[in-house]
mmCIF file of C-alpha atoms in Angstrom:
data_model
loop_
_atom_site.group_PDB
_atom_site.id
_atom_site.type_symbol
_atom_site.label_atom_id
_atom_site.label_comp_id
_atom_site.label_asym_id
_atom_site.label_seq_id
_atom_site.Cartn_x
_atom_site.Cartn_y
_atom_site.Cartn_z
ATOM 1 C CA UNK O 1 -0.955 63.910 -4.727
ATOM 2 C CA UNK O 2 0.649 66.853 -2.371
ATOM 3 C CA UNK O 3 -0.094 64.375 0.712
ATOM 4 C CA UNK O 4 1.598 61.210 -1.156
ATOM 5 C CA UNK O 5 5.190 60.169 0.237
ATOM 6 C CA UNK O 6 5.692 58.730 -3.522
ATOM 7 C CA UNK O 7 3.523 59.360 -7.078
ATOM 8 C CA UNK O 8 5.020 56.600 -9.185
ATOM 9 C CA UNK O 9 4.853 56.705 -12.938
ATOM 10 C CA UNK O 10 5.580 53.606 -15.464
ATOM 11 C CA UNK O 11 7.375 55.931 -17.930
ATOM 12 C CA UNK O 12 8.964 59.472 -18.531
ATOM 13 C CA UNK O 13 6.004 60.082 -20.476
ATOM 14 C CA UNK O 14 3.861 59.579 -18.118
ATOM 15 C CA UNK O 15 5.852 61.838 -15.531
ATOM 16 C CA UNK O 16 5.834 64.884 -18.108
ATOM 17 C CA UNK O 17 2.211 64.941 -18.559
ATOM 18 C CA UNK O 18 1.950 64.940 -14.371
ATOM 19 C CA UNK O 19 4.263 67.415 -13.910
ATOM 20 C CA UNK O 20 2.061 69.677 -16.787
ATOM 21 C CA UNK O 21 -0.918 68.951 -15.091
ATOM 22 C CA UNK O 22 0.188 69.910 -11.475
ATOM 23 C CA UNK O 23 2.857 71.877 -11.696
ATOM 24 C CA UNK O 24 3.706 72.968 -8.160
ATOM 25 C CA UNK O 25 3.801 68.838 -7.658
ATOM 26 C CA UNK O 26 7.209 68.422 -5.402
ATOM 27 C CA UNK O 27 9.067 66.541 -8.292
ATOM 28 C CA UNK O 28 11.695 64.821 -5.789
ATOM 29 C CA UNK O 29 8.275 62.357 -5.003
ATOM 30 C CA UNK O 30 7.720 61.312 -8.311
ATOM 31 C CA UNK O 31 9.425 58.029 -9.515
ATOM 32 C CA UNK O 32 9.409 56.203 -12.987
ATOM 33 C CA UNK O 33 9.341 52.797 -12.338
ATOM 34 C CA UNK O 34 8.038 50.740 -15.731
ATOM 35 C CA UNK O 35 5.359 47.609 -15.473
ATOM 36 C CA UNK O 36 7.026 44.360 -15.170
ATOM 37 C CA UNK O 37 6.173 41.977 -18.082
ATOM 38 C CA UNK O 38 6.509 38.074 -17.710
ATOM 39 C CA UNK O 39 5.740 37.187 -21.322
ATOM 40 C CA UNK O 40 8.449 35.014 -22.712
ATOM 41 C CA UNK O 41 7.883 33.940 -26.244
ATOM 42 C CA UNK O 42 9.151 30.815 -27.367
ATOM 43 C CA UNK O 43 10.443 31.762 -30.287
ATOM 44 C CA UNK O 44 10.373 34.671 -32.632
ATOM 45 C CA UNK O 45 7.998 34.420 -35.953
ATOM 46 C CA UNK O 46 9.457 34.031 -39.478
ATOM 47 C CA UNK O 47 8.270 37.188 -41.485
ATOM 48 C CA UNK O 48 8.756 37.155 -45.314
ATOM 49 C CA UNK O 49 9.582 40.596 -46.115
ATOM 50 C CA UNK O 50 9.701 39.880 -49.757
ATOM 51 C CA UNK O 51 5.695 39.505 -49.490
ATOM 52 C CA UNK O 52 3.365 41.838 -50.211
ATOM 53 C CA UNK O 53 2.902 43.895 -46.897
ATOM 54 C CA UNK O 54 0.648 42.215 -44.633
ATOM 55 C CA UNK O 55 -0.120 45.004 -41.474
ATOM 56 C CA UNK O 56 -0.452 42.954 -37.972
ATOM 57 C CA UNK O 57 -2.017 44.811 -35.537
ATOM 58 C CA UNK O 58 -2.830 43.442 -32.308
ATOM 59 C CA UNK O 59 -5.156 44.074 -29.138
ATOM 60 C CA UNK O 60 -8.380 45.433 -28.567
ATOM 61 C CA UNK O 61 -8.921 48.090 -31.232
ATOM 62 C CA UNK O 62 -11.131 50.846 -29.915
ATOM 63 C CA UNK O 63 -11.349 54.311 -30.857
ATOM 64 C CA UNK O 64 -8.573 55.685 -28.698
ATOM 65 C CA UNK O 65 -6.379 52.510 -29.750
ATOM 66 C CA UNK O 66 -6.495 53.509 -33.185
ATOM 67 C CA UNK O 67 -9.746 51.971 -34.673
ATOM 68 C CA UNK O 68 -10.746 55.241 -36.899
ATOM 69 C CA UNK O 69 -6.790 55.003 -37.871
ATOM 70 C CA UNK O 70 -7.393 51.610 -39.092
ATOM 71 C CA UNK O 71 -10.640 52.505 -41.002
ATOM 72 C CA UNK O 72 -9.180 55.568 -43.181
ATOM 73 C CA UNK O 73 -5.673 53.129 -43.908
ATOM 74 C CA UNK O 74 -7.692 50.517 -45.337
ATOM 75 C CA UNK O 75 -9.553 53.000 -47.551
ATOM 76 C CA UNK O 76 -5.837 54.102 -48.395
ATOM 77 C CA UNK O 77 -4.721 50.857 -49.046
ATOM 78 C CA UNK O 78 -7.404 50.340 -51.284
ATOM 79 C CA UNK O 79 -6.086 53.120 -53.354
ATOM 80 C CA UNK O 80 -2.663 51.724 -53.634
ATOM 81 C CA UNK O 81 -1.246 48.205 -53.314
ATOM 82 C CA UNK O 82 -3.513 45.595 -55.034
ATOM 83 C CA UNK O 83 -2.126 42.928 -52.431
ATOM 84 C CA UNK O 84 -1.671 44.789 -49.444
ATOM 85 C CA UNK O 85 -3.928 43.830 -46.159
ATOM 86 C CA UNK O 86 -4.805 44.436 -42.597
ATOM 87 C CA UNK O 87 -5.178 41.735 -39.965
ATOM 88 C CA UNK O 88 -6.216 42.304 -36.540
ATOM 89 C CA UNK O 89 -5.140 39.736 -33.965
ATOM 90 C CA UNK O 90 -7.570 40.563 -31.338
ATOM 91 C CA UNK O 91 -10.941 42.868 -31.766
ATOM 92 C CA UNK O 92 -11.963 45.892 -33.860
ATOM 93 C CA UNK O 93 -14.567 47.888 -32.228
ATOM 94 C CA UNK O 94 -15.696 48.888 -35.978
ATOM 95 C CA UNK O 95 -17.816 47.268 -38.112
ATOM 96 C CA UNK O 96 -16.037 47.046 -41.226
ATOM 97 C CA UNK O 97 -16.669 45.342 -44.203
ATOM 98 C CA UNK O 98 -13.026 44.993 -46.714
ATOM 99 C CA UNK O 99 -11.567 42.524 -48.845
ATOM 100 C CA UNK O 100 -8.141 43.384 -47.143
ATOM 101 C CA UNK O 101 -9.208 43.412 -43.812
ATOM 102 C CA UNK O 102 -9.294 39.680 -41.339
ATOM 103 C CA UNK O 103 -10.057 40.083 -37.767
ATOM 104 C CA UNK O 104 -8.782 36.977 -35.830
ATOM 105 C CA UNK O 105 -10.803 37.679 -32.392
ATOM 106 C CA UNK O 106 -9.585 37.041 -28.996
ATOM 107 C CA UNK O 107 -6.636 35.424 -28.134
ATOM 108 C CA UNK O 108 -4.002 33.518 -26.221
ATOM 109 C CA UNK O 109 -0.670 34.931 -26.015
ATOM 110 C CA UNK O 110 0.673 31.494 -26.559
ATOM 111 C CA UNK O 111 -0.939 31.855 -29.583
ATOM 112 C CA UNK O 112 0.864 35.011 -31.215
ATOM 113 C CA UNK O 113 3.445 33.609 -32.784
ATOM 114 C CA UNK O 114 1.425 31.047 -35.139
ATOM 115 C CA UNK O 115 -1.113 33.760 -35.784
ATOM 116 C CA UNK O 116 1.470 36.334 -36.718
ATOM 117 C CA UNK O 117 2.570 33.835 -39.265
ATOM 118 C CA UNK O 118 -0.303 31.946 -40.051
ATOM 119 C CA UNK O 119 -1.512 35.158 -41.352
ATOM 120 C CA UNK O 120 1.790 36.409 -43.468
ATOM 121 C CA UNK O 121 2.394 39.184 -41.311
ATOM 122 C CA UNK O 122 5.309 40.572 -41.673
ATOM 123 C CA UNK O 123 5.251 44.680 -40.561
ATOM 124 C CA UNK O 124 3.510 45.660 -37.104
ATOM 125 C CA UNK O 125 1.192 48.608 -36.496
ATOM 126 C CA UNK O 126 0.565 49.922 -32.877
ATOM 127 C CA UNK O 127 -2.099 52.444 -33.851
ATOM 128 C CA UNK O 128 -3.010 54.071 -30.784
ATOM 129 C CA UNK O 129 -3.929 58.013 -30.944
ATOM 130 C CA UNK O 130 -3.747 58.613 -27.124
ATOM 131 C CA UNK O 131 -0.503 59.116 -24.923
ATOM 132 C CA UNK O 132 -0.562 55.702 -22.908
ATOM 133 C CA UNK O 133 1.271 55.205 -20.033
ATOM 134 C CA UNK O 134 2.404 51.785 -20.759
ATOM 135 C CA UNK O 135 1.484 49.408 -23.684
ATOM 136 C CA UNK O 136 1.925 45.801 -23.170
ATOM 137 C CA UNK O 137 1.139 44.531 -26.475
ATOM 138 C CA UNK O 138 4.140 47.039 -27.405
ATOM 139 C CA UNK O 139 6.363 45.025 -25.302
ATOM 140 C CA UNK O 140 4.865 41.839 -26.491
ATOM 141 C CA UNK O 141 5.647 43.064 -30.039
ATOM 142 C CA UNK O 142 9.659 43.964 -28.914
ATOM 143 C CA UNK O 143 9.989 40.810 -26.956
ATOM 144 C CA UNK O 144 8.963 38.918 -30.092
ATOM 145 C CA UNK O 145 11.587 41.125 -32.124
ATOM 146 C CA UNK O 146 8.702 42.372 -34.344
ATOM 147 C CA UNK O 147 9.273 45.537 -36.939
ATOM 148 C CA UNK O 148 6.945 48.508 -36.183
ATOM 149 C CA UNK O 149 5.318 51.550 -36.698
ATOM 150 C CA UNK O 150 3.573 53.824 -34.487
ATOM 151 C CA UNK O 151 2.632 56.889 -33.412
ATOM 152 C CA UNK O 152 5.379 59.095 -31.124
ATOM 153 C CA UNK O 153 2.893 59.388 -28.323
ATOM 154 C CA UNK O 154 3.260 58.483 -24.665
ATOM 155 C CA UNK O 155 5.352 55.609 -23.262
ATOM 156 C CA UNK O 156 5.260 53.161 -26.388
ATOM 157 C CA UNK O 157 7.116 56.267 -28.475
ATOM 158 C CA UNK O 158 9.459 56.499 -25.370
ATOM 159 C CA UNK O 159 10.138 52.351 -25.365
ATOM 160 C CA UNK O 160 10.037 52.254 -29.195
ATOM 161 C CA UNK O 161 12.490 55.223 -29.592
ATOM 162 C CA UNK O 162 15.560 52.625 -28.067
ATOM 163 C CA UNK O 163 14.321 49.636 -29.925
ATOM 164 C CA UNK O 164 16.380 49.400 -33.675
ATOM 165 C CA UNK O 165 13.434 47.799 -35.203
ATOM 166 C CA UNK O 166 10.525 50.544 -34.945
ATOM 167 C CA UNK O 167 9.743 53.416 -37.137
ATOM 168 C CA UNK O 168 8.068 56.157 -34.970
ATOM 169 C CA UNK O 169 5.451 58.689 -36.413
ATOM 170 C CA UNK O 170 5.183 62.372 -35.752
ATOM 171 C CA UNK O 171 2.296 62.998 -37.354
ATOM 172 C CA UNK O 172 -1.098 60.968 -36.160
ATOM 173 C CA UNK O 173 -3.016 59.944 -38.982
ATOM 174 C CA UNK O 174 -3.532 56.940 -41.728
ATOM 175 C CA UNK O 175 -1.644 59.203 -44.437
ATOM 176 C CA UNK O 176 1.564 59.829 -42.456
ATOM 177 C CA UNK O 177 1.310 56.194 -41.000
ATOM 178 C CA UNK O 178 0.877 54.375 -44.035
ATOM 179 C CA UNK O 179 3.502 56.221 -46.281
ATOM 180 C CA UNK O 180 6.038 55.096 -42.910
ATOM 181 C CA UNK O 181 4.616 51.321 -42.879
ATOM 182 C CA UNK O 182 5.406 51.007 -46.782
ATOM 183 C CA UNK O 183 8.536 53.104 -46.742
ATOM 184 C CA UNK O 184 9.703 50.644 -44.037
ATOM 185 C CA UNK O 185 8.486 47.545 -45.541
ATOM 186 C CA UNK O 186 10.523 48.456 -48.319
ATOM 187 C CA UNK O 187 13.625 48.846 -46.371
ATOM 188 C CA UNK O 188 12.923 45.474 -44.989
#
């Protein structure tokens, strides 16, 4: 890093967690520069917000994306809401079994739209526990002018902090996460 003519980040995030971890870097050489994304839905999905809240989440769900987040909010949700559910529009690295829980599998971005309403979504969760440097499902999710909660972690806090329809986190966990998700679906 001391021999690079340029260190480039793809958010502020990201270039406050380099400058912690090497602080004598030279921080003149470090630029933020953010991915380029080319997705272009074709339309934005109709949500009912007068529905029961239906959670989309979408990606690969792994641990550090969230999955053990997802696990101990559908126990929650089974304490509250009678009609509340979970879908996942891509993978859940868990095996779990729940009456309020549909996991759609893979698929094509094309796609999105009719899954996010084929399945009544109608309130986004980006559940990932670790910092990221750049999420491109949350720009998929902004370009498609989803609502949505997440954590304030890494770059998709930063991008969701300027975006009117997010609700933002402080505190990581399904307790904190789902009283935001139904406080906001209430708003909607």
């Amino acid at each position: 890093l001391q021999a690079a003519d340029e260190v480039r980040c793809f958010s502020n995030s990201t270039r406050q967690l380099l400058q912690r971890a090497y602080p004598g870097l030279d921080a003149g050489r470090i630029s933020v520069i953010p991915h380029r994304v080319d997705y272009r839905p074709t339309r934005p999905p109709r949500l009912d917000h007068a529905a029961p809240l239906v959670v989309g989440i979408i990606g690969q769900i792994h641990v550090q994306k969230g999955a053990l987040v997802v696990k101990e909010l559908l126990a929650q949700l089974g304490r509250g809401d009678p009609d509340a559910r979970v879908v996942v529009i891509g993978t859940l690295d868990l095996a779990l079994k729940s009456d309020r829980l549909r996991v759609t599998g893979t698929y094509r971005h094309e796609d999105l739209v009719d899954l996010i309403e084929g399945n009544g979504i109608n309130l986004c969760f980006f559940p990932s526990i670790c910092p990221e440097t750049f999420s491109y499902v949350t720009e998929e999710m902004i370009r498609l002018d989803l609502p949505i909660v997440a954590f304030d972690l890494g770059a998709p806090g930063e991008r969701l902090r300027d975006y009117g329809r997010a609700r933002l986190c402080n505190e990581v966990g399904a307790s904190a996460a789902l009283a935001l998700l139904v406080a906001f679906h209430e708003e909607l």
